[in-house]
mmCIF file of C-alpha atoms in Angstrom:
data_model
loop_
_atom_site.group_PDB
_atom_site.id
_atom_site.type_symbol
_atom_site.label_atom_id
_atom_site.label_comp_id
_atom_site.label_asym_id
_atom_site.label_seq_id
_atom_site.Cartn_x
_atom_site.Cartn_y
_atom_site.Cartn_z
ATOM 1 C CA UNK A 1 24.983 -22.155 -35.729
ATOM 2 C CA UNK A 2 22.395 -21.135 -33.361
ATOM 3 C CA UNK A 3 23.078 -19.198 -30.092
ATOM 4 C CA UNK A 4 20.796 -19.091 -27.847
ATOM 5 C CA UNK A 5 20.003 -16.008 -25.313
ATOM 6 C CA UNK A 6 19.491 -17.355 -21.585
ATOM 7 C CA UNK A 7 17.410 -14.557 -20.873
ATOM 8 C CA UNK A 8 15.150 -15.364 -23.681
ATOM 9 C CA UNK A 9 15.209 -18.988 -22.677
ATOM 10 C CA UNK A 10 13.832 -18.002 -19.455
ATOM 11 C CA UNK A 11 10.878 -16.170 -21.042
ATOM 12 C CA UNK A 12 9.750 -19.265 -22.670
ATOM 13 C CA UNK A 13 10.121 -20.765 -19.647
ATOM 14 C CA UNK A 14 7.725 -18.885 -17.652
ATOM 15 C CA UNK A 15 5.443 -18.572 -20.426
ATOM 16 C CA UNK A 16 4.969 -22.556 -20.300
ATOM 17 C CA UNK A 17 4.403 -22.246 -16.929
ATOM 18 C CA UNK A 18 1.928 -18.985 -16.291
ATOM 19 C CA UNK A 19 0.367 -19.425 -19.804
ATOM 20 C CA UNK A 20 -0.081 -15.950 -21.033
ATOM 21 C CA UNK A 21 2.283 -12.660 -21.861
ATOM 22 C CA UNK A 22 0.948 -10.834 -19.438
ATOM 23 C CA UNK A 23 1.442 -13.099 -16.749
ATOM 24 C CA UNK A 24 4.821 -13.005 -17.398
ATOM 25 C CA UNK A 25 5.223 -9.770 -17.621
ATOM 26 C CA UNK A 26 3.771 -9.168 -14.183
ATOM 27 C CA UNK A 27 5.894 -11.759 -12.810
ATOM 28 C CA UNK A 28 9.527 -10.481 -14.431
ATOM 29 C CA UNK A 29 8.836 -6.687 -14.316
ATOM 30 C CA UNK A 30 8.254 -6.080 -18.074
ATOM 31 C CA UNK A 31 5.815 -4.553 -19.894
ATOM 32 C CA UNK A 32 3.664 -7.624 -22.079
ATOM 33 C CA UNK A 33 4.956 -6.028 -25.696
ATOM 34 C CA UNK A 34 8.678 -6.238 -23.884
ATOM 35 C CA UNK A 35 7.956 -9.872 -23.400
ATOM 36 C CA UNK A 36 6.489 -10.412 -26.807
ATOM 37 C CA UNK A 37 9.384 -8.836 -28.421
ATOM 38 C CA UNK A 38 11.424 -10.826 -26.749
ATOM 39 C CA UNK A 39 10.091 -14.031 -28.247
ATOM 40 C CA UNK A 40 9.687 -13.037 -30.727
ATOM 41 C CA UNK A 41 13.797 -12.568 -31.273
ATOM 42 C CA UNK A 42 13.864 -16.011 -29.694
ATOM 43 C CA UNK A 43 11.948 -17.202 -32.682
ATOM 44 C CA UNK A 44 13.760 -15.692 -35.424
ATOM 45 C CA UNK A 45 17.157 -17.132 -33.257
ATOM 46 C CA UNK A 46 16.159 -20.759 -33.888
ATOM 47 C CA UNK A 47 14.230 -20.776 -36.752
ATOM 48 C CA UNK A 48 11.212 -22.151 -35.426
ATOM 49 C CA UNK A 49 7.771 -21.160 -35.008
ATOM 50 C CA UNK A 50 7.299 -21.178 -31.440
ATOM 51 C CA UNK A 51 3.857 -19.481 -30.774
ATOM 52 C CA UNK A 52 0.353 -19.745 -32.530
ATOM 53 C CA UNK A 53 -2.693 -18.037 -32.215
ATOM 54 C CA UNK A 54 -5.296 -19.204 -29.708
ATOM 55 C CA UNK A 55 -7.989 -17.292 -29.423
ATOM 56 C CA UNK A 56 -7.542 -13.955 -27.993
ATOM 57 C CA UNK A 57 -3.795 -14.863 -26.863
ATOM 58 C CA UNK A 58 -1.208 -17.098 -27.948
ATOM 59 C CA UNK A 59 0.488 -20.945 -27.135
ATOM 60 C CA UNK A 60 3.025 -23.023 -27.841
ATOM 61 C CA UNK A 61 3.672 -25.041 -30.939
ATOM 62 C CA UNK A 62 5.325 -28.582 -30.862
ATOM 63 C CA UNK A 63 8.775 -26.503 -31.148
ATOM 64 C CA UNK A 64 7.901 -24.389 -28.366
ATOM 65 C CA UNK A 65 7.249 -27.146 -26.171
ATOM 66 C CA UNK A 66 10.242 -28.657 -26.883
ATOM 67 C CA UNK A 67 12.903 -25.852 -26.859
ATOM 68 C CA UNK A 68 10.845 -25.415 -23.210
ATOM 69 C CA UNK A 69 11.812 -28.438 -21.900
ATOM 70 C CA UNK A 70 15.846 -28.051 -22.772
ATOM 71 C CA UNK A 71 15.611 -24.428 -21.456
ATOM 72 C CA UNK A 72 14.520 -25.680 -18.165
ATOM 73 C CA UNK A 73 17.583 -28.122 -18.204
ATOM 74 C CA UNK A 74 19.710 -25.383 -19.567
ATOM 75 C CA UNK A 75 18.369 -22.954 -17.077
ATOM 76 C CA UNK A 76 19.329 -25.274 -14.452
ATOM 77 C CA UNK A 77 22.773 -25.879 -15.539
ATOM 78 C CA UNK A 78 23.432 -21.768 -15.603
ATOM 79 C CA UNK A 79 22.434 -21.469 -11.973
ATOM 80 C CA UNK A 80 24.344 -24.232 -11.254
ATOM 81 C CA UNK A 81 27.553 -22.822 -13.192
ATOM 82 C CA UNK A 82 26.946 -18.965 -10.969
ATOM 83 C CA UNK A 83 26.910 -20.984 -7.420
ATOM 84 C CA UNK A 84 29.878 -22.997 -8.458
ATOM 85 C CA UNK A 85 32.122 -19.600 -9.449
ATOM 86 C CA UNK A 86 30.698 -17.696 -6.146
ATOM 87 C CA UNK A 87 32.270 -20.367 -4.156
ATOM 88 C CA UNK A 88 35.445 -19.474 -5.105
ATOM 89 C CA UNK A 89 35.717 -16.367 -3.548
ATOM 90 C CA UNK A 90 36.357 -15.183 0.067
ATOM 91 C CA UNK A 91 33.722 -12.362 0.279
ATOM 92 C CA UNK A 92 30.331 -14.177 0.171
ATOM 93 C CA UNK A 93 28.000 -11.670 -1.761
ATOM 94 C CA UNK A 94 24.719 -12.271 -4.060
ATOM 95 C CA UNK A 95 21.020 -11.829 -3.951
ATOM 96 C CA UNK A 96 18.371 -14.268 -2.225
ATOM 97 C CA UNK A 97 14.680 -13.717 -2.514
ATOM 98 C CA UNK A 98 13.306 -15.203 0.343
ATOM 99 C CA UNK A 99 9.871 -16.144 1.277
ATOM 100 C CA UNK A 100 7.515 -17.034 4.079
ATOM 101 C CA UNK A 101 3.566 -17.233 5.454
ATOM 102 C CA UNK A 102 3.258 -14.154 7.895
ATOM 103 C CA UNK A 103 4.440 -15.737 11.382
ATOM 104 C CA UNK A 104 7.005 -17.071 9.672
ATOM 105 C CA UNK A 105 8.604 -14.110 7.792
ATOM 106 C CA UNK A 106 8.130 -11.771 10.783
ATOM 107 C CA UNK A 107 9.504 -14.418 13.648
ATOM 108 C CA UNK A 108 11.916 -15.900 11.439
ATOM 109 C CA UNK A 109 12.786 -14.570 8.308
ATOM 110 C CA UNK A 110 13.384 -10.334 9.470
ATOM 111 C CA UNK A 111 15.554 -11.647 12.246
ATOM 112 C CA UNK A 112 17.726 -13.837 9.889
ATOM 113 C CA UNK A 113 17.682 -10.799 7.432
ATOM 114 C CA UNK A 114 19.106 -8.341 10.604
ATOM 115 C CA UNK A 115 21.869 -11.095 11.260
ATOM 116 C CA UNK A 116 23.245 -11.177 7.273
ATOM 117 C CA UNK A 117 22.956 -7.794 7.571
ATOM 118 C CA UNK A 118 25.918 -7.572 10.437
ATOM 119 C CA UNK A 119 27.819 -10.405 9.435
ATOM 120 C CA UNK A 120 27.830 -10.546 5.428
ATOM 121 C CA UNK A 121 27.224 -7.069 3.704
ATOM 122 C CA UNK A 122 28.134 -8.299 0.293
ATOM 123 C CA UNK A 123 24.395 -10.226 0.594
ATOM 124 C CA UNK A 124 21.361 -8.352 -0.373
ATOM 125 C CA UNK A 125 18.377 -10.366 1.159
ATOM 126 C CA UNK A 126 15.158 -9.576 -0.331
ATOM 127 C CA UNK A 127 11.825 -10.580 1.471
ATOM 128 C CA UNK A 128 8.149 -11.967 0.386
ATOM 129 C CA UNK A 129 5.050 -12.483 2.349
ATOM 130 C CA UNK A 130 3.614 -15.090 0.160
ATOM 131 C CA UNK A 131 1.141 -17.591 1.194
ATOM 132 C CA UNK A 132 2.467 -21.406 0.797
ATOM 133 C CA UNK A 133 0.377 -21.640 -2.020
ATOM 134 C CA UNK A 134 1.409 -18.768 -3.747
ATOM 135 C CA UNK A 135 5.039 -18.873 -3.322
ATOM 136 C CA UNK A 136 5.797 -22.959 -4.334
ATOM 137 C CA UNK A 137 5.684 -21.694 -8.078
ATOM 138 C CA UNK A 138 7.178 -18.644 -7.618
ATOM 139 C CA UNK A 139 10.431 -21.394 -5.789
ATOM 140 C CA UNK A 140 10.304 -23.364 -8.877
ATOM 141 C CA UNK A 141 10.888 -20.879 -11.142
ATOM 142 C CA UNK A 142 13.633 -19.147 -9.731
ATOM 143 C CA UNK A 143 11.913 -16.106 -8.820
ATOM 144 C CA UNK A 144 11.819 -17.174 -5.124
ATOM 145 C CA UNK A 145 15.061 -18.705 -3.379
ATOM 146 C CA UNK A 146 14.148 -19.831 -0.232
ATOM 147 C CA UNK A 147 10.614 -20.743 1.314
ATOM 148 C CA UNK A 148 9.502 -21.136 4.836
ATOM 149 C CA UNK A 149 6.265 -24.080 4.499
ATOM 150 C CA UNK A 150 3.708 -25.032 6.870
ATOM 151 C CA UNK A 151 2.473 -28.276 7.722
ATOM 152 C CA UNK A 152 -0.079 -29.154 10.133
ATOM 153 C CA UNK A 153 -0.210 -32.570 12.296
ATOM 154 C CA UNK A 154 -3.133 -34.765 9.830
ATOM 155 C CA UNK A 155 -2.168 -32.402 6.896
ATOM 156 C CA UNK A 156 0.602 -33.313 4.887
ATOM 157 C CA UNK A 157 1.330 -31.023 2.315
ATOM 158 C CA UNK A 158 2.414 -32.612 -1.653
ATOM 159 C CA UNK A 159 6.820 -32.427 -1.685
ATOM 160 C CA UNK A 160 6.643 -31.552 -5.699
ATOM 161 C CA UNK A 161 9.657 -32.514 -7.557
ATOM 162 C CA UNK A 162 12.829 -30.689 -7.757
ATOM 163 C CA UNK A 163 12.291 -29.224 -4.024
ATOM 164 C CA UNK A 164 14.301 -30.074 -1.253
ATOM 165 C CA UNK A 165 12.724 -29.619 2.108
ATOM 166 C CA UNK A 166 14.064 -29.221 5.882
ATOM 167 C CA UNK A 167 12.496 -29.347 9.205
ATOM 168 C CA UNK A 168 13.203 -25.764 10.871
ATOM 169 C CA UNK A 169 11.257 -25.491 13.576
ATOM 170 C CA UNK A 170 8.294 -27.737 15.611
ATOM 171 C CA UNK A 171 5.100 -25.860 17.814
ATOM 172 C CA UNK A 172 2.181 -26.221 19.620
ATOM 173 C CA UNK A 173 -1.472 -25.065 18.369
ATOM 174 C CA UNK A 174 -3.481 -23.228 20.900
ATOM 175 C CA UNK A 175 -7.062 -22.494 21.493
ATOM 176 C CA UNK A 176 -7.555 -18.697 21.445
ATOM 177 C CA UNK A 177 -10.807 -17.680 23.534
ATOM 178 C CA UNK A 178 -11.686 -14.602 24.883
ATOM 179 C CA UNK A 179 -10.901 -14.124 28.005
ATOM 180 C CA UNK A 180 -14.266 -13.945 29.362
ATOM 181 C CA UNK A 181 -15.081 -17.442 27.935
ATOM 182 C CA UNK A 182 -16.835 -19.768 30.405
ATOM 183 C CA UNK A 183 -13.917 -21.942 29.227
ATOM 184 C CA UNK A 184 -11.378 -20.146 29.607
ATOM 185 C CA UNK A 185 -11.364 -19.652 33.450
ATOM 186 C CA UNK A 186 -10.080 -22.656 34.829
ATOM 187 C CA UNK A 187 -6.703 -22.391 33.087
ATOM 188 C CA UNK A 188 -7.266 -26.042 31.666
ATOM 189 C CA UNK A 189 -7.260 -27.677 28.783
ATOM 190 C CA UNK A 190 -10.430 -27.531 26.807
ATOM 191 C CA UNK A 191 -12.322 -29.699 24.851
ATOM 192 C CA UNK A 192 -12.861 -28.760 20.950
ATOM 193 C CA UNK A 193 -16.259 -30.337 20.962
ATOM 194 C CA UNK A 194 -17.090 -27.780 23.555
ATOM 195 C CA UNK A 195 -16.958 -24.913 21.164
ATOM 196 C CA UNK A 196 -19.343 -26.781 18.760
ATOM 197 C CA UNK A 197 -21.440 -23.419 18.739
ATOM 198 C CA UNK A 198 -18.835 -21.121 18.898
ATOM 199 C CA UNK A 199 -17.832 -18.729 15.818
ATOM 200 C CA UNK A 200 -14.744 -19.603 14.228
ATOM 201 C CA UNK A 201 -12.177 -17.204 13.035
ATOM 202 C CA UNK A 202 -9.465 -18.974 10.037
ATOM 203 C CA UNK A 203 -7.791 -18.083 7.015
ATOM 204 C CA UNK A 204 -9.374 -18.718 3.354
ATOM 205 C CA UNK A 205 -10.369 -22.170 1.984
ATOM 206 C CA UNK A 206 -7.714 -23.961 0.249
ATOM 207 C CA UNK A 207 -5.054 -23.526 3.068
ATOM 208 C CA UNK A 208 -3.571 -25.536 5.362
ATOM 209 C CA UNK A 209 -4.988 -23.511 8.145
ATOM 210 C CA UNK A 210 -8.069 -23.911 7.125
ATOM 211 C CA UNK A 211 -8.227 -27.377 6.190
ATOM 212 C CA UNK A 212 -6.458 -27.864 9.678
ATOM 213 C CA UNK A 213 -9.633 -26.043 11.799
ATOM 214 C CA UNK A 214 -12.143 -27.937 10.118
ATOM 215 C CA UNK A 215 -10.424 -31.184 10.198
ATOM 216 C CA UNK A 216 -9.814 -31.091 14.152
ATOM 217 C CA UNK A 217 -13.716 -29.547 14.377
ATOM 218 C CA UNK A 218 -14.840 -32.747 12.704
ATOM 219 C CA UNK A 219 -12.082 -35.492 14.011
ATOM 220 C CA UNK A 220 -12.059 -34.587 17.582
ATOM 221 C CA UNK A 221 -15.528 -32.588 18.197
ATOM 222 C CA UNK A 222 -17.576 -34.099 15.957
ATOM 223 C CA UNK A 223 -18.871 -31.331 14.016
ATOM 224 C CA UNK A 224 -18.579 -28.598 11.384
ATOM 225 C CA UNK A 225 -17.553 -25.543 12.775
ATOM 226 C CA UNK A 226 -18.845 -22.031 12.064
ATOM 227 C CA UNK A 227 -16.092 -20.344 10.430
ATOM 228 C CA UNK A 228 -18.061 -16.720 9.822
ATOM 229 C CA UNK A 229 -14.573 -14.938 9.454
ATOM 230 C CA UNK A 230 -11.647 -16.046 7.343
ATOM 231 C CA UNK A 231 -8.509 -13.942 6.888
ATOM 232 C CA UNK A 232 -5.089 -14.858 6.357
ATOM 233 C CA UNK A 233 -3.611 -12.220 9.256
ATOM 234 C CA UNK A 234 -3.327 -13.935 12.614
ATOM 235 C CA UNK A 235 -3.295 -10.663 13.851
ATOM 236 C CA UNK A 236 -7.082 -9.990 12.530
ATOM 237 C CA UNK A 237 -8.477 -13.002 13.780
ATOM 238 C CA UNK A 238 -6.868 -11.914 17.468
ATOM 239 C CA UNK A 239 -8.891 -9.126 17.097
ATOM 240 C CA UNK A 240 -11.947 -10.847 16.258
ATOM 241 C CA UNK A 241 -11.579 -12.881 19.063
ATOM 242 C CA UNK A 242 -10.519 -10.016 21.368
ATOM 243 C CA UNK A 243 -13.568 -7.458 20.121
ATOM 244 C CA UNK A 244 -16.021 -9.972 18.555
ATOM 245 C CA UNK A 245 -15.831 -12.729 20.468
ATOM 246 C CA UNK A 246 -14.987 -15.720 17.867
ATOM 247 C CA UNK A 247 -12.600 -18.597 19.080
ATOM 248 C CA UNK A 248 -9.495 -19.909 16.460
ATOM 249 C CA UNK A 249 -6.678 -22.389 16.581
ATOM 250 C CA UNK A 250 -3.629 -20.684 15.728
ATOM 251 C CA UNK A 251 0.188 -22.141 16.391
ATOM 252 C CA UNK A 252 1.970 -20.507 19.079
ATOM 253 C CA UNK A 253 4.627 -18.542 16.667
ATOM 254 C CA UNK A 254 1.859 -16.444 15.615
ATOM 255 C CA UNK A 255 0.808 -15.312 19.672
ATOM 256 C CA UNK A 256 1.979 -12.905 21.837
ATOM 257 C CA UNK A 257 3.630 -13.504 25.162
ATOM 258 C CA UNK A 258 0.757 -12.107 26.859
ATOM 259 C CA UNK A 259 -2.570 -10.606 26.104
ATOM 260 C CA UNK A 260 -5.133 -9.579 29.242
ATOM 261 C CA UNK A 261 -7.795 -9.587 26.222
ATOM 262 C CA UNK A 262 -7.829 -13.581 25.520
ATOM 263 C CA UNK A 263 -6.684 -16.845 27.180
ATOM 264 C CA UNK A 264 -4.666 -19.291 25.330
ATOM 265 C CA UNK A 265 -5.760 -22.719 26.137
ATOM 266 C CA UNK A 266 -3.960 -26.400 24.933
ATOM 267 C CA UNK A 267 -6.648 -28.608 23.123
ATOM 268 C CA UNK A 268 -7.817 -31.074 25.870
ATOM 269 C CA UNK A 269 -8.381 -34.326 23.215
ATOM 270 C CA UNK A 270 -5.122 -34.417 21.813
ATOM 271 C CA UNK A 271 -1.904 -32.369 21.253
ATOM 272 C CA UNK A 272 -1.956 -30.451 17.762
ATOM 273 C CA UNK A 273 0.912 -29.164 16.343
ATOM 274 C CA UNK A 274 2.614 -27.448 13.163
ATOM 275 C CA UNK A 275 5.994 -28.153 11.710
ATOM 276 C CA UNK A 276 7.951 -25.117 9.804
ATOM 277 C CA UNK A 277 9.951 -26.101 6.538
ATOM 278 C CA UNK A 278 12.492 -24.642 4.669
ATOM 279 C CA UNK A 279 12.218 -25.349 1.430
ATOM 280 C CA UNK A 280 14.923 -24.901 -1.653
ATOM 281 C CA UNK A 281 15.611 -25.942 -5.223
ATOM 282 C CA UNK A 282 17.668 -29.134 -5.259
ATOM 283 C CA UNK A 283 20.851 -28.993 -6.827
ATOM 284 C CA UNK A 284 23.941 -26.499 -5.712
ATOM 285 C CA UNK A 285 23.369 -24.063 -3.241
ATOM 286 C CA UNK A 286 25.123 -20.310 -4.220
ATOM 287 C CA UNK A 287 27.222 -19.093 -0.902
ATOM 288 C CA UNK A 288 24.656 -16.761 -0.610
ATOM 289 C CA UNK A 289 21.531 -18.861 0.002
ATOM 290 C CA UNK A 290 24.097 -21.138 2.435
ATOM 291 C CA UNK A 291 25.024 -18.354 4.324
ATOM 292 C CA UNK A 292 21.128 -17.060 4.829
ATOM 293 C CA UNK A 293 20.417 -20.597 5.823
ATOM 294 C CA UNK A 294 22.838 -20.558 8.545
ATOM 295 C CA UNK A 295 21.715 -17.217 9.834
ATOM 296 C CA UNK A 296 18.180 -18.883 9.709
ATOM 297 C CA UNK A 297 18.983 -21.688 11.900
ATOM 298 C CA UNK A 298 20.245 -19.836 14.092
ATOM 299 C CA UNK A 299 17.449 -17.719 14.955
ATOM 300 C CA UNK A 300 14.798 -20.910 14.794
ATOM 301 C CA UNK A 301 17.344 -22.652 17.317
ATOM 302 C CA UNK A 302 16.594 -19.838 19.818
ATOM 303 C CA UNK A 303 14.061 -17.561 18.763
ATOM 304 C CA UNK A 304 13.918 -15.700 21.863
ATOM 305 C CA UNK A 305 10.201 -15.050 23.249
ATOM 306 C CA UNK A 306 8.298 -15.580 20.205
ATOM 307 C CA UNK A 307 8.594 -19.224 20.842
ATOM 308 C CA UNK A 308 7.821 -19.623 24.201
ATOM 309 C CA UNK A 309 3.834 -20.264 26.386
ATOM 310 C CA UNK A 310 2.297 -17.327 26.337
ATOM 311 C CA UNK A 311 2.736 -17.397 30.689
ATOM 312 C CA UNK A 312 0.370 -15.369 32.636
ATOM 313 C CA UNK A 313 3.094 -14.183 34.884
ATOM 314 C CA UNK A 314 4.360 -11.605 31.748
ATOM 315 C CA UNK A 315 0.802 -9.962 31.845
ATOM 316 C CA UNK A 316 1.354 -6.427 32.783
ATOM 317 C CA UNK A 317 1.143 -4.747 36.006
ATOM 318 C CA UNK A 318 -2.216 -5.065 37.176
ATOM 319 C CA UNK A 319 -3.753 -6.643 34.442
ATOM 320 C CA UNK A 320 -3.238 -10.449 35.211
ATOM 321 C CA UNK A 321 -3.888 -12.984 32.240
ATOM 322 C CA UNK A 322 -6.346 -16.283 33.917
#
């Protein structure tokens, strides 16, 4: 009879998925002969050759392939079993790895984190700053619990299987130009095509923010902007627009209430917007995640100042926003 070791399963599991030892070993916390040895014990478990040499590393045979697929089923099932005991206790306690893009995790996800705190001590919330990109495989495999996704209006992003997702919370983009900008005195609107020689400040190609900027650039102005600084921190490309004088497009989670340095102006040829999701592995939810969901909804229901116009009027004393 063979047993089979869940832990072990879940090695193979991630190994079909990142490809190589060390890859898993960075992603579980173990060293790569850990992770070897591991599989190694699968191996002799089942009786199968799971792993042959290809070229400097190793893959998986037939068998490995296979025995993958049932762990991810068997996987699933275990999780499944642990949510469906935790729910039959009073005191609500567990572990949930959350993650979230940077607005998101300080604006949202530290707030929701402060609330468990008070009302459910027997939780443990544990939080990532992982770009979208980054943190959808991390979700999948387990590593991640909950994810806070960005989608901007024009820019669907792919739903992958196996992923349930939520609306949490709708906002504006904004123009951010510094406040000396010829544009940026008559408290209007202003027209994107008017910034066709303007440097751009965004975050790195192949995310939504960027494909967002240069979309709108193109759609609605009619041209390819100059985006001579990319970085993922909305707080960097404030600065560049505060010190350096670059213009971006940022949603209004990521601004301050009030900054004497820039203007924040509504795009004049259309309304632009970005929708926050929450996004989960379908199947039962452990008291724990359900709990930090509630606390999360909470906060995007009224999340105080981060989510309102930035309003001239809340410049400080003396300093008065246009």
């Amino acid at each position: 009879m063979v047993t089979l070791d869940l832990r072990r399963l879940r090695f193979l599991r991630e190994f079909q998925v990142r490809g190589t030892l060390g890859a898993v070993a960075t992603a579980l916390g173990y060293s790569p002969s850990a992770i070897s040895q591991q599989l190694t014990l699968l191996e002799k478990e089942v009786g199968a050759t799971l792993f042959e040499k290809s070229g400097r590393g190793v893959r998986l045979t037939d068998a490995g392939r296979l025995l993958a697929s049932h762990a991810e089923v068997l996987l699933t099932a275990a999780d499944a079993a642990v949510a469906d005991l935790a729910a039959q206790t009073d005191f609500v306690r567990g572990t949930v790895r959350v993650s979230g893009l940077q607005s998101a995790a300080r604006r949202l996800l530290v707030p929701a984190v402060a609330r468990l705190t008070l009302s459910s001590p027997g939780i443990r919330a544990e939080v990532r700053e992982l770009e979208v990109e980054q943190a959808l495989p991390e979700l999948r495999l387990g590593s991640v619990d909950l994810l806070i996704s960005d989608e901007y209006d024009g820019h669907p992003r792919p739903r992958p299987a196996g992923l349930r997702f939520a609306l949490l919370h709708t906002e504006p983009l904004k123009l951010v130009l510094p406040v000396a900008h010829p544009l940026a005195a008559a408290g209007t609107p202003v027209p994107i095509a008017a910034l066709r020689d303007e440097v751009w400040a965004t975050s790195d190609p192949g995310t939504g923010h960027h494909a967002m900027v240069v979309g709108s650039c193109r759609s609605l102005g009619g041209f390819d902007p100059d985006l001579r600084h990319r970085c993922y921190d909305a707080e960097v490309q404030l600065e560049l627009v505060r010190r350096a004088g670059a213009v971006a497009l940022l949603p209004l989670l990521t601004l301050p209430a009030s900054d004497p340095a820039v203007a924040f102006r509504d795009v004049a040829e259309q309304s632009l917007g970005r929708r926050l999701y929450v996004v989960t592995r379908e199947g039962p939810e452990a008291p724990a995640l359900t709990a930090f969901l509630a606390a999360l909804g909470d906060v995007a229901s009224s999340p105080g100042d981060s989510d309102r116009d930035p309003d001239p009027r809340d410049a400080p004393a003396g300093r008065a926003e246009p």
